[in-house]
mmCIF file of C-alpha atoms in Angstrom:
data_model
loop_
_atom_site.group_PDB
_atom_site.id
_atom_site.type_symbol
_atom_site.label_atom_id
_atom_site.label_comp_id
_atom_site.label_asym_id
_atom_site.label_seq_id
_atom_site.Cartn_x
_atom_site.Cartn_y
_atom_site.Cartn_z
ATOM 1 C CA PRO A 143 118.812 -48.748 -20.491
ATOM 2 C CA HIS A 144 115.528 -49.834 -19.013
ATOM 3 C CA PRO A 145 114.208 -48.129 -15.865
ATOM 4 C CA SER A 146 113.965 -50.142 -12.697
ATOM 5 C CA LEU A 147 110.651 -51.737 -12.007
ATOM 6 C CA LEU A 148 108.932 -52.442 -8.756
ATOM 7 C CA LEU A 149 106.362 -54.978 -9.807
ATOM 8 C CA SER A 150 103.745 -55.971 -7.349
ATOM 9 C CA LEU A 151 102.025 -58.853 -9.040
ATOM 10 C CA HIS A 152 98.682 -59.651 -7.496
ATOM 11 C CA ILE A 153 97.440 -62.851 -9.034
ATOM 12 C CA SER A 154 93.971 -64.150 -8.376
ATOM 13 C CA ILE A 155 92.998 -67.781 -8.516
ATOM 14 C CA LEU A 156 89.269 -68.509 -8.758
ATOM 15 C CA THR A 157 88.675 -64.772 -8.216
ATOM 16 C CA THR A 158 88.740 -65.131 -4.429
ATOM 17 C CA LEU A 159 92.155 -66.604 -3.672
ATOM 18 C CA PHE A 160 95.092 -64.189 -3.869
ATOM 19 C CA TYR A 161 98.796 -64.495 -3.419
ATOM 20 C CA HIS A 162 101.573 -61.941 -3.736
ATOM 21 C CA ILE A 163 104.886 -62.215 -5.487
ATOM 22 C CA PHE A 164 106.922 -59.008 -5.385
ATOM 23 C CA PHE A 165 109.577 -58.284 -7.968
ATOM 24 C CA PHE A 166 112.094 -55.544 -7.228
ATOM 25 C CA TYR A 167 114.000 -55.289 -10.484
ATOM 26 C CA GLY A 168 117.225 -53.458 -11.196
ATOM 27 C CA SER A 169 118.741 -52.817 -14.580
ATOM 28 C CA GLY A 170 120.693 -49.832 -15.751
ATOM 29 C CA ALA A 171 121.258 -46.359 -14.457
ATOM 30 C CA HIS A 172 117.653 -45.452 -13.589
ATOM 31 C CA ARG A 173 117.368 -47.615 -10.484
ATOM 32 C CA ASP A 174 115.864 -44.770 -8.472
ATOM 33 C CA LEU A 175 112.697 -44.869 -10.588
ATOM 34 C CA HIS A 176 110.056 -47.407 -9.590
ATOM 35 C CA TYR A 177 106.883 -48.111 -11.486
ATOM 36 C CA PRO A 178 104.185 -50.175 -9.784
ATOM 37 C CA LEU A 179 102.351 -52.657 -11.956
ATOM 38 C CA ARG A 180 99.182 -54.236 -10.622
ATOM 39 C CA ARG A 181 97.465 -57.131 -12.346
ATOM 40 C CA GLN A 182 94.506 -58.999 -10.949
ATOM 41 C CA ARG A 183 94.238 -61.688 -13.596
ATOM 42 C CA GLN A 184 96.174 -64.907 -13.523
ATOM 43 C CA MET A 185 99.623 -64.337 -14.942
ATOM 44 C CA CYS A 186 102.364 -66.837 -15.592
ATOM 45 C CA ILE A 187 105.276 -66.200 -13.254
ATOM 46 C CA ARG A 188 107.501 -68.154 -15.618
ATOM 47 C CA ASP A 189 106.777 -65.541 -18.316
ATOM 48 C CA SER A 190 107.799 -62.712 -15.968
ATOM 49 C CA LEU A 191 111.084 -64.421 -15.188
ATOM 50 C CA THR A 192 111.656 -65.000 -18.899
ATOM 51 C CA GLY A 193 111.201 -61.252 -19.343
ATOM 52 C CA VAL A 194 113.987 -60.657 -16.818
ATOM 53 C CA LEU A 195 116.257 -62.995 -18.799
ATOM 54 C CA GLN A 196 115.304 -61.241 -22.068
ATOM 55 C CA THR A 197 116.136 -57.826 -20.622
ATOM 56 C CA HIS A 198 119.503 -59.098 -19.407
ATOM 57 C CA SER A 199 120.115 -60.775 -22.773
ATOM 58 C CA ARG A 200 119.456 -57.594 -24.726
ATOM 59 C CA SER A 201 121.410 -55.276 -22.437
ATOM 60 C CA ASN A 202 124.467 -57.588 -22.452
ATOM 61 C CA LYS A 203 124.133 -58.723 -26.094
ATOM 62 C CA MET A 204 124.048 -62.418 -25.138
ATOM 63 C CA PRO A 205 121.808 -65.174 -26.501
ATOM 64 C CA ILE A 206 118.998 -65.875 -24.035
ATOM 65 C CA ASP A 207 119.763 -69.606 -24.229
ATOM 66 C CA ASP A 208 123.183 -68.891 -22.677
ATOM 67 C CA ILE A 209 121.681 -67.312 -19.530
ATOM 68 C CA LYS A 210 120.410 -68.893 -16.313
ATOM 69 C CA PHE A 211 119.524 -67.660 -12.833
ATOM 70 C CA ARG A 212 121.916 -67.776 -9.881
ATOM 71 C CA THR A 213 119.859 -68.073 -6.677
ATOM 72 C CA THR A 214 120.846 -66.163 -3.547
ATOM 73 C CA VAL A 215 118.617 -66.166 -0.478
ATOM 74 C CA THR A 216 119.167 -62.820 1.243
ATOM 75 C CA HIS A 217 119.039 -61.797 4.911
ATOM 76 C CA TYR A 218 115.948 -59.646 4.215
ATOM 77 C CA ASP A 219 112.737 -61.040 5.713
ATOM 78 C CA THR A 220 110.438 -58.639 3.884
ATOM 79 C CA LEU A 221 110.649 -56.450 0.813
ATOM 80 C CA ASP A 222 110.341 -53.362 3.051
ATOM 81 C CA GLN A 223 113.886 -54.006 4.297
ATOM 82 C CA VAL A 224 115.298 -53.776 0.770
ATOM 83 C CA SER A 225 116.401 -50.228 0.046
ATOM 84 C CA LEU A 226 117.855 -50.585 -3.467
ATOM 85 C CA PRO A 227 117.191 -52.954 -6.345
ATOM 86 C CA PRO A 228 119.942 -55.389 -7.307
ATOM 87 C CA ASP A 229 122.486 -54.350 -9.949
ATOM 88 C CA THR A 230 121.165 -57.157 -12.144
ATOM 89 C CA GLY A 231 118.301 -59.574 -11.783
ATOM 90 C CA VAL A 232 115.307 -59.456 -9.534
ATOM 91 C CA TYR A 233 114.366 -59.788 -5.864
ATOM 92 C CA ILE A 234 111.409 -62.082 -5.187
ATOM 93 C CA HIS A 235 109.373 -62.095 -1.996
ATOM 94 C CA GLY A 236 106.306 -64.050 -0.956
ATOM 95 C CA LEU A 237 107.485 -67.643 -1.374
ATOM 96 C CA PHE A 238 106.906 -70.495 1.086
ATOM 97 C CA PHE A 239 108.808 -73.693 1.888
ATOM 98 C CA GLU A 240 106.749 -76.864 2.214
ATOM 99 C CA GLY A 241 108.322 -79.567 4.383
ATOM 100 C CA ALA A 242 111.385 -77.557 5.414
ATOM 101 C CA ARG A 243 112.494 -74.094 6.470
ATOM 102 C CA PHE A 244 115.292 -71.708 5.632
ATOM 103 C CA ASN A 245 117.768 -71.327 8.487
ATOM 104 C CA LYS A 246 119.136 -67.771 8.420
ATOM 105 C CA GLU A 247 121.966 -68.648 10.816
ATOM 106 C CA THR A 248 123.450 -71.238 8.453
ATOM 107 C CA MET A 249 121.939 -69.678 5.286
ATOM 108 C CA SER A 250 120.752 -73.118 4.209
ATOM 109 C CA ILE A 251 117.699 -75.357 4.161
ATOM 110 C CA ASP A 252 116.907 -77.022 7.490
ATOM 111 C CA GLU A 253 114.344 -79.278 9.116
ATOM 112 C CA SER A 254 110.982 -77.684 9.864
ATOM 113 C CA LEU A 255 110.233 -76.831 13.449
ATOM 114 C CA ARG A 256 107.656 -79.015 15.150
ATOM 115 C CA GLY A 257 104.144 -78.312 13.859
ATOM 116 C CA GLU A 258 105.299 -76.221 10.875
ATOM 117 C CA LEU A 259 104.387 -77.520 7.446
ATOM 118 C CA PHE A 260 104.820 -74.201 5.617
ATOM 119 C CA THR A 261 107.375 -71.493 6.374
ATOM 120 C CA SER A 262 108.007 -68.205 4.618
ATOM 121 C CA VAL A 263 111.197 -67.759 2.631
ATOM 122 C CA PRO A 264 113.314 -64.594 2.948
ATOM 123 C CA VAL A 265 113.713 -62.338 -0.086
ATOM 124 C CA VAL A 266 115.391 -64.271 -2.915
ATOM 125 C CA TRP A 267 117.723 -62.675 -5.446
ATOM 126 C CA LEU A 268 117.595 -64.233 -8.921
ATOM 127 C CA GLU A 269 120.644 -62.991 -10.784
ATOM 128 C CA PRO A 270 121.008 -63.704 -14.511
ATOM 129 C CA VAL A 271 124.442 -65.188 -15.241
ATOM 130 C CA SER A 272 126.078 -66.997 -18.132
ATOM 131 C CA ARG A 273 125.482 -70.762 -18.238
ATOM 132 C CA SER A 274 129.259 -71.192 -18.130
ATOM 133 C CA VAL A 275 129.309 -69.767 -14.569
ATOM 134 C CA MET A 276 129.208 -72.501 -11.917
ATOM 135 C CA THR A 277 126.210 -71.829 -9.665
ATOM 136 C CA GLU A 278 125.903 -75.278 -8.095
ATOM 137 C CA LYS A 279 128.002 -77.094 -5.511
ATOM 138 C CA ASP A 280 127.853 -80.690 -4.343
ATOM 139 C CA ASP A 281 125.604 -79.634 -1.455
ATOM 140 C CA THR A 282 123.112 -77.683 -3.581
ATOM 141 C CA TYR A 283 119.472 -78.770 -3.527
ATOM 142 C CA LYS A 284 117.620 -77.937 -6.740
ATOM 143 C CA CYS A 285 114.390 -76.919 -5.009
ATOM 144 C CA PRO A 286 111.359 -76.914 -7.319
ATOM 145 C CA LEU A 287 109.105 -73.847 -7.172
ATOM 146 C CA TYR A 288 105.393 -74.433 -7.819
ATOM 147 C CA LYS A 289 102.529 -71.969 -8.145
ATOM 148 C CA THR A 290 100.276 -73.993 -5.813
ATOM 149 C CA SER A 291 100.701 -76.851 -3.339
ATOM 150 C CA ALA A 292 98.913 -79.245 -5.710
ATOM 151 C CA ARG A 293 102.220 -79.686 -7.561
ATOM 152 C CA ALA A 294 100.220 -80.863 -10.526
ATOM 153 C CA GLY A 295 98.993 -79.095 -13.602
ATOM 154 C CA ALA A 296 98.323 -79.644 -17.250
ATOM 155 C CA LEU A 297 101.289 -80.620 -19.378
ATOM 156 C CA SER A 298 102.314 -77.585 -21.394
ATOM 157 C CA THR A 299 103.855 -77.503 -24.855
ATOM 158 C CA THR A 300 107.296 -77.179 -23.219
ATOM 159 C CA GLY A 301 106.842 -80.568 -21.568
ATOM 160 C CA LEU A 302 106.598 -79.062 -18.084
ATOM 161 C CA SER A 303 103.623 -78.851 -15.763
ATOM 162 C CA THR A 304 101.783 -75.534 -15.907
ATOM 163 C CA ASN A 305 102.111 -75.459 -12.096
ATOM 164 C CA TYR A 306 105.933 -75.731 -12.157
ATOM 165 C CA VAL A 307 107.846 -72.441 -12.300
ATOM 166 C CA LEU A 308 111.568 -73.267 -12.030
ATOM 167 C CA SER A 309 114.121 -74.883 -9.730
ATOM 168 C CA LEU A 310 116.087 -72.733 -7.289
ATOM 169 C CA ASP A 311 119.572 -73.731 -6.108
ATOM 170 C CA ILE A 312 119.484 -73.754 -2.298
ATOM 171 C CA ASP A 313 122.333 -74.771 0.027
ATOM 172 C CA SER A 314 121.278 -78.138 1.474
ATOM 173 C CA GLY A 315 122.963 -77.505 4.832
ATOM 174 C CA HIS A 316 123.936 -80.467 7.014
ATOM 175 C CA SER A 317 121.951 -82.966 4.914
ATOM 176 C CA ALA A 318 122.660 -84.225 1.413
ATOM 177 C CA PRO A 319 120.366 -82.967 -1.373
ATOM 178 C CA SER A 320 118.921 -86.506 -1.625
ATOM 179 C CA HIS A 321 117.509 -86.057 1.911
ATOM 180 C CA TRP A 322 115.363 -83.121 0.763
ATOM 181 C CA ILE A 323 114.366 -84.936 -2.447
ATOM 182 C CA LEU A 324 113.078 -87.919 -0.420
ATOM 183 C CA ARG A 325 111.127 -85.545 1.842
ATOM 184 C CA GLY A 326 109.527 -83.887 -1.176
ATOM 185 C CA VAL A 327 110.585 -80.385 -0.115
ATOM 186 C CA ALA A 328 109.458 -77.639 -2.482
ATOM 187 C CA MET A 329 108.802 -73.923 -2.578
ATOM 188 C CA LEU A 330 105.316 -72.571 -3.253
ATOM 189 C CA CYS A 331 104.087 -69.226 -4.556
ATOM 190 C CA MET A 332 100.876 -69.439 -2.537
ATOM 191 C CA LEU A 333 99.218 -71.413 0.218
ATOM 192 C CA ASP A 334 95.824 -73.077 -0.048
ATOM 193 C CA ASP A 335 94.216 -71.335 2.949
#
């Protein structure tokens, strides 16, 4: 079994712009051990999440193509409130909503408050599950996660933008998912300021 990892990924853009994504990873019996990892060069978040899927794939003897993430937005506002890593998967902190907010009372996406373009997202649990497990409902918004607010990047060999990370399944609340699509709501890893 792999030891738990507390990864604090500090990623610099243009050597002066920093953002923080915190991974609190749990796998196996050694969850009381935490190893900080600090990197100050640009690193692909998508690669880190692929590593989580690979670890889950190996420990459960499943093909990696048969695994996806189940998204759960937790009640934790900051990583300091999290006392233990998840049994499987990873906690992510440091994301922002653009054009909406997360309503902790309804545990769903909601309209932004007046004057708010960006709002912070509570700690998100990405749990690796089999693709056969239903993780979506009719009221699930597949919220795209981007590295920056530009939402544009070079086209990679996978056919995806280098700025796109993945889509997270978020409860769309009182509005249909098409409402949030028309508004262009997305999550961001960092803000421009």
